[in-house]
């Protein structure tokens, strides 16, 4: 799926319930519904998610819920995207969009955030790799999570920094699957909290070394060596601010 198609899908998810919540009260209710949805996903998993439990805990009528968000899968996707975008908006990025350092910053920030919500991550990764996962919802989640690496991969394609046999869209998918696999192993206790973020970042950098060439290959190699000597978090902290921070 191209960046434009992913953006269109994300916009469609964002609009679920959006136009129907015009007042401050209704916007607050929407926020509460999405927050409770995430709570229940963490508690029950995606496959076990109950609309009845949501309605009871969020104090909302089932028909109101369906009118606002549509099907259960659309509601879950909206809740995950809302959380992703809210967290993304608060990351104090130092590097420009489409750069390797920006990709690393996002992975470190999101990985650090995930350390605080292990049950939620376990539920998402369990669904993602589950044999019975709904294909439509799984595809939507993939599109959301792929937003992390998409700008950088598109810049590699534009600068001809990938080997001719590498297709950008498939690389984005492979990197998404790599990160989700590391997250799943961590959620199951196979990777410690102390090593999780570094495993996440180094796994992606290792894959990128296999598909890149020229100047960008040398850049990735140098960055990987630095992170190996310190940590991914320390590397991010050492980066100078090259972008203007948003005014809050």
XYZ file of C-alpha atoms in Angstrom:
248
model
C 0.000 0.000 0.000
C 1.423 3.417 -0.928
C 1.787 6.324 1.471
C -1.241 8.077 -0.025
C -3.425 5.005 0.368
C -2.261 4.539 3.951
C -2.972 8.189 4.678
C -6.460 7.829 3.191
C -7.127 4.782 5.327
C -5.884 6.615 8.418
C -8.102 9.563 7.604
C -11.090 7.251 7.250
C -10.372 5.769 10.673
C -9.970 9.206 12.232
C -13.311 10.297 10.836
C -15.122 7.427 12.532
C -17.298 9.301 14.982
C -15.525 12.585 14.344
C -18.206 14.559 12.510
C -20.868 13.189 14.813
C -19.194 14.622 17.886
C -19.550 18.360 17.413
C -19.949 19.533 21.022
C -17.320 19.472 23.758
C -19.449 16.990 25.704
C -19.667 14.599 22.785
C -15.974 14.942 22.031
C -15.245 14.025 25.625
C -17.542 11.028 25.335
C -15.719 9.900 22.192
C -12.399 10.187 24.019
C -13.790 8.159 26.916
C -15.076 5.436 24.576
C -11.690 5.098 22.876
C -9.861 5.026 26.211
C -12.148 2.304 27.574
C -11.747 0.370 24.325
C -7.986 0.298 24.868
C -8.465 -0.773 28.489
C -10.634 -3.692 27.435
C -8.244 -4.707 24.648
C -5.483 -4.903 27.264
C -7.701 -6.932 29.605
C -9.525 -9.204 27.156
C -7.414 -9.201 24.009
C -8.778 -8.171 20.628
C -10.487 -11.493 19.939
C -12.178 -11.424 23.342
C -13.154 -7.750 23.179
C -16.789 -7.272 24.250
C -19.028 -4.472 23.005
C -21.394 -5.144 25.914
C -18.564 -4.675 28.413
C -17.542 -1.469 26.655
C -21.053 -0.057 26.763
C -21.360 -0.826 30.457
C -17.987 0.601 31.452
C -18.146 3.662 29.181
C -21.831 4.232 30.020
C -22.936 4.476 26.415
C -25.810 2.856 24.524
C -24.872 0.179 22.005
C -26.762 1.912 19.204
C -24.946 5.162 19.921
C -21.679 3.293 19.679
C -22.529 1.709 16.334
C -23.840 5.007 14.949
C -20.601 6.729 15.857
C -17.977 4.118 14.994
C -19.622 1.443 12.882
C -18.425 -2.119 13.345
C -16.351 -3.411 16.257
C -13.209 -3.604 14.115
C -13.565 0.066 13.153
C -13.854 1.013 16.825
C -10.732 -0.926 17.793
C -8.773 0.558 14.890
C -9.922 4.079 15.841
C -8.844 3.532 19.456
C -5.384 2.316 18.455
C -4.858 5.098 15.897
C -6.041 7.739 18.389
C -3.504 6.529 20.951
C -0.723 6.318 18.369
C -1.311 9.840 17.044
C -1.736 11.398 20.485
C 1.565 9.927 21.650
C 3.256 10.838 18.382
C 2.239 14.477 18.750
C 4.117 14.739 22.060
C 7.455 13.290 20.933
C 10.075 16.111 21.001
C 11.712 15.199 17.704
C 15.244 16.392 17.071
C 15.643 15.168 13.474
C 13.897 15.937 10.201
C 11.146 13.738 8.761
C 12.390 11.046 6.388
C 15.821 10.650 8.009
C 17.314 7.605 9.710
C 17.660 9.502 12.963
C 13.968 10.419 12.897
C 13.095 6.735 12.442
C 15.294 5.809 15.411
C 13.746 8.554 17.539
C 10.275 7.198 16.810
C 11.261 3.626 17.594
C 12.915 4.628 20.870
C 9.954 6.777 21.916
C 7.320 4.210 20.997
C 9.368 1.346 22.433
C 9.826 3.209 25.720
C 6.104 3.922 25.830
C 5.353 0.241 25.237
C 7.346 -0.717 28.338
C 4.584 0.869 30.421
C 1.710 -1.001 28.724
C 2.801 -4.660 28.445
C -0.712 -6.161 28.546
C -1.890 -3.877 25.752
C 1.113 -4.773 23.578
C 0.664 -8.457 24.343
C -2.955 -8.263 23.207
C -2.082 -6.478 19.954
C 0.868 -8.695 19.031
C -1.088 -11.812 19.967
C -3.830 -10.770 17.572
C -1.376 -9.645 14.887
C 0.281 -13.051 14.674
C -2.821 -15.094 15.460
C -4.054 -17.557 12.860
C -7.667 -16.469 13.400
C -7.002 -12.723 13.136
C -9.560 -10.797 11.127
C -7.698 -9.950 7.866
C -9.288 -6.511 7.522
C -8.427 -5.391 11.042
C -4.969 -6.908 10.833
C -4.335 -4.965 7.622
C -5.554 -1.760 9.244
C -3.278 -2.258 12.247
C -0.382 -2.968 9.904
C -1.068 0.306 8.086
C -1.103 2.219 11.385
C 2.104 0.690 12.710
C 3.871 1.094 9.354
C 3.648 4.868 9.761
C 6.778 4.602 11.920
C 9.139 3.578 9.111
C 7.253 4.770 6.038
C 8.777 8.292 5.618
C 12.340 7.000 5.828
C 11.782 4.120 3.396
C 10.129 6.476 0.933
C 13.196 8.722 1.157
C 15.437 5.709 0.426
C 13.367 4.890 -2.635
C 13.475 8.493 -3.838
C 17.273 8.681 -3.466
C 17.863 5.261 -5.108
C 19.529 4.081 -1.896
C 17.993 0.605 -2.081
C 19.222 -2.292 -4.178
C 17.253 -2.622 -7.452
C 15.592 -5.838 -6.270
C 14.094 -4.142 -3.173
C 10.483 -2.965 -3.435
C 9.709 -0.136 -1.030
C 6.236 -1.281 -0.030
C 7.369 -4.799 0.769
C 10.289 -3.452 2.798
C 7.898 -1.361 4.880
C 5.854 -4.501 5.551
C 8.946 -6.524 6.467
C 10.151 -3.876 8.912
C 6.697 -3.715 10.459
C 6.711 -7.480 10.925
C 10.224 -7.335 12.418
C 9.237 -4.765 15.023
C 6.039 -6.620 15.888
C 8.001 -9.841 16.316
C 10.415 -8.198 18.754
C 7.458 -6.677 20.633
C 5.766 -10.083 20.812
C 8.909 -11.737 22.176
C 9.239 -8.998 24.803
C 5.561 -9.272 25.763
C 6.086 -13.010 26.337
C 9.124 -12.375 28.531
C 11.699 -13.603 26.025
C 13.387 -10.184 25.907
C 14.025 -8.184 29.071
C 12.791 -4.636 29.595
C 16.396 -3.455 29.707
C 17.145 -4.819 26.226
C 13.788 -4.322 24.510
C 14.342 -0.906 22.896
C 17.858 -1.780 21.715
C 16.642 -5.081 20.238
C 13.873 -3.186 18.457
C 16.216 -0.612 16.928
C 19.086 -2.954 16.087
C 16.723 -5.444 14.459
C 15.497 -2.769 12.072
C 18.996 -1.423 11.384
C 20.238 -4.925 10.610
C 17.480 -5.393 8.043
C 18.198 -1.997 6.513
C 21.882 -2.874 6.101
C 20.880 -5.823 3.948
C 18.836 -3.774 1.481
C 20.605 -0.400 1.315
C 23.597 0.724 -0.701
C 25.939 3.648 -1.232
C 26.088 6.595 1.136
C 23.011 5.579 3.095
C 24.389 2.091 3.698
C 27.515 3.658 5.195
C 25.357 5.968 7.298
C 23.280 3.069 8.658
C 26.434 1.085 9.403
C 28.005 3.980 11.313
C 24.825 4.593 13.330
C 24.463 0.888 14.168
C 28.053 0.848 15.428
C 27.396 3.877 17.644
C 24.244 2.379 19.123
C 26.081 -0.886 19.772
C 28.659 1.047 21.799
C 26.089 3.026 23.803
C 22.337 2.390 23.692
C 19.595 3.513 21.339
C 18.214 5.859 24.020
C 21.647 7.383 24.643
C 22.143 7.804 20.913
C 18.886 9.738 20.615
C 19.813 11.920 23.578
C 23.097 12.795 21.847
C 21.380 14.080 18.703
C 21.314 17.847 18.170
C 17.979 19.539 17.578
C 17.765 20.170 13.836
C 14.024 20.840 13.703
C 11.950 23.534 15.369
C 9.989 22.219 18.327
C 6.220 22.801 18.158
C 4.797 25.575 20.309
C 2.454 24.120 22.926
